[in-house]
């Protein structure tokens, strides 16, 4: 089955530690996205990538970093500079970039908490 | 800057009642998408509207895009307990900026 796989499902971070969230898709989609969702709130865009080896900052990129070395993979690193990292992180992909207005397919998410 | 306001934030209905959520923009939208997120789950794409005045139906759901393309609505008839969750609108601006509405969380009392 085609889809998006996020791992791990739950992640705990110690103060001052960087952690990396995995996102893999086998949908052959060009575009991939990372969102953050806080309790009772909507989704906020962290980073997006419209093609391999290219990515752009979203609305809340500070304290996060990404890479897009392969079409299938778009890992997100939450750095120690992100002072309030506790949230639900969602990865998504679409056939083409956001300007093409394609539906987004989401993974099951990763819940990150501070120890 | 371009903003999308989604209302209401919460809606509690009795099973069988109807439910409507609205997304309103200060500027003209090129398109709008609607998603549903079940509790503890991830958003799932429902529909996309592109044309002025467009109306689309999916079973008990009716989606509308305003004539001026500044507002959109999702209307659900005869709610069931399985309809609970948060309904989001999403649009992209002319510059490609993605904007999600804040979401409307639906609770259905059996």
Short mmCIF file of C-alpha atoms in Angstrom, two decimals:
data_model
loop_
_atom_site.label_atom_id
_atom_site.label_comp_id
_atom_site.label_asym_id
_atom_site.label_seq_id
_atom_site.Cartn_x
_atom_site.Cartn_y
_atom_site.Cartn_z
CA UNK A 1 0.00 0.00 0.00
CA UNK A 2 1.23 3.50 -0.76
CA UNK A 3 1.40 6.00 2.02
CA UNK A 4 3.39 8.13 4.40
CA UNK A 5 5.20 6.63 7.35
CA UNK A 6 6.24 8.72 10.31
CA UNK A 7 8.40 7.39 13.10
CA UNK A 8 8.55 7.18 15.97
CA UNK A 9 4.94 7.60 17.08
CA UNK A 10 6.04 8.98 20.45
CA UNK A 11 9.32 10.72 21.21
CA UNK A 12 10.76 12.19 24.37
CA UNK A 13 13.47 14.82 24.39
CA UNK A 14 15.74 15.95 27.13
CA UNK A 15 16.58 19.60 27.57
CA UNK A 16 19.33 20.71 25.19
CA UNK A 17 19.00 17.66 22.98
CA UNK A 18 18.39 17.54 19.24
CA UNK A 19 15.95 14.94 17.96
CA UNK A 20 15.09 13.85 14.43
CA UNK A 21 11.63 12.83 13.27
CA UNK A 22 11.43 10.53 10.29
CA UNK A 23 9.04 10.87 7.35
CA UNK A 24 9.05 8.48 4.40
CA UNK A 25 6.60 8.32 1.49
CA UNK A 26 6.22 5.81 -1.33
CA UNK A 27 3.60 7.79 -3.23
CA UNK A 28 6.18 9.20 -5.66
CA UNK A 29 5.13 12.70 -4.58
CA UNK A 30 7.41 15.63 -5.35
CA UNK A 31 6.32 17.88 -2.50
CA UNK A 32 6.62 17.21 1.21
CA UNK A 33 5.66 19.28 4.26
CA UNK A 34 6.13 19.42 8.01
CA UNK A 35 3.45 20.85 10.29
CA UNK A 36 3.19 21.41 13.99
CA UNK A 37 -0.13 21.07 15.80
CA UNK A 38 -0.65 22.24 19.37
CA UNK A 39 -3.63 21.03 21.45
CA UNK A 40 -6.92 22.43 20.19
CA UNK A 41 -5.25 24.38 17.43
CA UNK A 42 -4.79 24.24 13.70
CA UNK A 43 -1.73 23.21 11.74
CA UNK A 44 1.21 25.53 11.31
CA UNK A 45 3.73 25.02 8.52
CA UNK A 46 7.34 24.51 9.62
CA UNK A 47 9.15 23.66 6.38
CA UNK A 48 8.24 22.43 2.94
CA UNK A 49 10.07 20.97 -0.03
CA UNK A 50 8.80 21.05 -3.58
CA UNK A 51 11.62 19.01 -5.05
CA UNK A 52 14.66 17.01 -4.02
CA UNK A 53 17.56 19.07 -2.66
CA UNK A 54 15.35 22.11 -2.17
CA UNK A 55 13.28 23.31 0.78
CA UNK A 56 11.79 26.54 2.11
CA UNK A 57 10.90 27.87 5.53
CA UNK A 58 7.29 27.97 6.57
CA UNK A 59 5.72 30.19 9.21
CA UNK A 60 7.51 28.74 12.25
CA UNK A 61 10.89 27.44 11.04
CA UNK A 62 12.99 28.79 13.92
CA UNK A 63 14.50 25.98 15.97
CA UNK A 64 13.94 23.38 13.25
CA UNK A 65 15.96 22.05 10.33
CA UNK A 66 15.23 19.70 7.45
CA UNK A 67 16.92 17.94 4.55
CA UNK A 68 15.61 16.48 1.30
CA UNK A 69 18.37 14.29 -0.10
CA UNK A 70 15.92 11.71 -1.48
CA UNK A 71 12.48 12.10 -2.96
CA UNK A 72 11.03 9.61 -0.49
CA UNK A 73 12.44 11.12 2.68
CA UNK A 74 12.02 14.46 4.48
CA UNK A 75 13.39 14.22 8.05
CA UNK A 76 12.79 17.02 10.54
CA UNK A 77 15.29 17.86 13.28
CA UNK A 78 14.02 19.65 16.34
CA UNK A 79 17.04 21.46 17.70
CA UNK A 80 17.78 22.63 21.21
CA UNK A 81 17.02 26.15 19.98
CA UNK A 82 13.33 25.26 19.83
CA UNK A 83 12.27 26.27 23.34
CA UNK A 84 8.77 24.84 23.26
CA UNK A 85 8.97 21.66 21.20
CA UNK A 86 6.16 19.70 22.86
CA UNK A 87 3.59 19.21 20.10
CA UNK A 88 2.11 16.83 17.55
CA UNK A 89 4.20 16.83 14.36
CA UNK A 90 2.59 15.92 11.06
CA UNK A 91 4.33 15.17 7.80
CA UNK A 92 2.45 15.45 4.51
CA UNK A 93 3.10 15.06 0.81
CA UNK A 94 1.42 16.08 -2.41
CA UNK A 95 1.90 15.23 -6.06
CA UNK A 96 3.32 18.63 -6.87
CA UNK A 97 4.19 21.81 -5.01
CA UNK A 98 1.67 23.96 -3.23
CA UNK A 99 1.19 26.24 -6.19
CA UNK A 100 -0.39 23.31 -7.99
CA UNK A 101 -3.08 23.12 -5.30
CA UNK A 102 -2.92 19.38 -4.91
CA UNK A 103 -4.48 17.50 -1.98
CA UNK A 104 -2.13 16.68 0.84
CA UNK A 105 -1.69 13.19 2.25
CA UNK A 106 -0.72 13.02 5.90
CA UNK A 107 1.22 10.56 8.01
CA UNK A 108 -0.01 9.41 11.42
CA UNK A 109 2.15 11.94 13.23
CA UNK A 110 4.78 11.97 15.97
CA UNK A 111 4.04 13.23 19.48
CA UNK A 112 7.09 14.91 20.94
CA UNK A 113 7.37 15.64 24.65
CA UNK A 114 10.03 17.19 26.87
CA UNK A 115 11.35 15.10 29.75
CA UNK B 1 -1.33 39.71 5.34
CA UNK B 2 -3.78 37.15 4.10
CA UNK B 3 -5.77 35.44 6.84
CA UNK B 4 -8.42 32.79 6.98
CA UNK B 5 -10.89 32.86 9.86
CA UNK B 6 -12.73 29.63 10.59
CA UNK B 7 -15.85 29.63 12.75
CA UNK B 8 -17.11 28.38 15.06
CA UNK B 9 -14.19 26.97 17.02
CA UNK B 10 -16.40 24.34 18.68
CA UNK B 11 -19.82 22.93 17.89
CA UNK B 12 -21.81 20.52 20.06
CA UNK B 13 -24.84 18.95 18.41
CA UNK B 14 -27.34 16.25 19.19
CA UNK B 15 -27.07 13.23 16.94
CA UNK B 16 -29.24 13.81 13.90
CA UNK B 17 -28.82 17.59 13.88
CA UNK B 18 -26.98 19.43 11.13
CA UNK B 19 -23.55 21.05 11.40
CA UNK B 20 -21.91 23.88 9.48
CA UNK B 21 -18.45 25.40 9.59
CA UNK B 22 -17.31 28.49 7.72
CA UNK B 23 -14.00 29.79 6.44
CA UNK B 24 -13.78 33.49 5.66
CA UNK B 25 -10.89 35.29 4.02
CA UNK B 26 -10.00 38.95 3.82
CA UNK B 27 -8.81 38.46 0.24
CA UNK B 28 -9.82 36.45 -2.79
CA UNK B 29 -8.82 32.81 -2.64
CA UNK B 30 -7.55 30.85 -5.63
CA UNK B 31 -8.98 27.64 -4.21
CA UNK B 32 -9.93 26.02 -0.92
CA UNK B 33 -9.58 22.51 0.43
CA UNK B 34 -11.38 20.85 3.32
CA UNK B 35 -9.94 18.21 5.65
CA UNK B 36 -11.26 16.14 8.55
CA UNK B 37 -9.14 15.05 11.51
CA UNK B 38 -10.53 12.39 13.83
CA UNK B 39 -9.50 12.61 17.50
CA UNK B 40 -5.93 11.35 17.80
CA UNK B 41 -5.65 10.98 14.04
CA UNK B 42 -4.29 12.86 11.08
CA UNK B 43 -6.07 15.18 8.63
CA UNK B 44 -7.74 13.48 5.70
CA UNK B 45 -8.52 15.34 2.49
CA UNK B 46 -12.23 15.71 1.75
CA UNK B 47 -12.59 18.03 -1.24
CA UNK B 48 -11.19 20.97 -3.19
CA UNK B 49 -13.21 23.91 -4.54
CA UNK B 50 -11.84 26.12 -7.28
CA UNK B 51 -14.66 27.90 -9.13
CA UNK B 52 -16.66 30.89 -7.97
CA UNK B 53 -20.03 29.78 -6.59
CA UNK B 54 -19.05 26.11 -6.77
CA UNK B 55 -21.13 23.59 -4.83
CA UNK B 56 -20.04 19.98 -4.34
CA UNK B 57 -21.73 17.16 -2.47
CA UNK B 58 -20.40 14.00 -0.88
CA UNK B 59 -23.10 11.89 0.75
CA UNK B 60 -24.22 13.99 3.76
CA UNK B 61 -21.61 16.71 3.13
CA UNK B 62 -22.19 19.84 1.04
CA UNK B 63 -19.33 22.20 0.28
CA UNK B 64 -19.75 25.72 -1.09
CA UNK B 65 -17.36 28.34 -2.43
CA UNK B 66 -18.63 31.90 -2.37
CA UNK B 67 -19.27 33.94 -5.48
CA UNK B 68 -16.49 36.33 -4.53
CA UNK B 69 -14.20 33.40 -3.61
CA UNK B 70 -13.64 34.90 -0.17
CA UNK B 71 -15.59 32.39 1.87
CA UNK B 72 -16.46 28.73 1.95
CA UNK B 73 -18.65 26.46 4.00
CA UNK B 74 -18.95 22.79 4.89
CA UNK B 75 -22.45 21.61 5.79
CA UNK B 76 -23.09 18.17 7.28
CA UNK B 77 -26.64 16.88 7.58
CA UNK B 78 -27.99 14.36 10.08
CA UNK B 79 -24.82 14.09 12.15
CA UNK B 80 -23.70 10.73 13.52
CA UNK B 81 -21.32 9.95 16.37
CA UNK B 82 -18.75 8.87 13.78
CA UNK B 83 -18.67 12.43 12.45
CA UNK B 84 -16.81 13.73 15.52
CA UNK B 85 -13.48 15.38 14.88
CA UNK B 86 -12.02 18.65 13.71
CA UNK B 87 -12.78 20.05 10.28
CA UNK B 88 -10.17 22.30 8.68
CA UNK B 89 -10.08 24.48 5.61
CA UNK B 90 -6.81 25.05 3.74
CA UNK B 91 -5.98 27.41 0.98
CA UNK B 92 -2.92 28.61 -0.84
CA UNK B 93 -2.41 32.26 -1.62
CA UNK B 94 -1.40 33.63 -4.99
CA UNK B 95 2.21 33.42 -3.82
CA UNK B 96 1.83 29.79 -2.81
CA UNK B 97 1.64 30.37 0.93
CA UNK B 98 -0.35 27.60 2.61
CA UNK B 99 -2.84 28.70 5.26
CA UNK B 100 -4.92 26.38 7.42
CA UNK B 101 -7.99 27.60 9.21
CA UNK B 102 -8.02 27.16 12.98
CA UNK B 103 -10.47 24.27 12.68
CA UNK B 104 -13.95 23.57 14.01
CA UNK B 105 -14.19 20.73 16.50
CA UNK B 106 -17.47 18.84 16.28
CA UNK B 107 -18.89 16.90 19.23
CA UNK B 108 -21.98 14.74 18.69
CA UNK B 109 -24.15 13.67 21.62
CA UNK B 110 -25.87 10.32 21.11
#
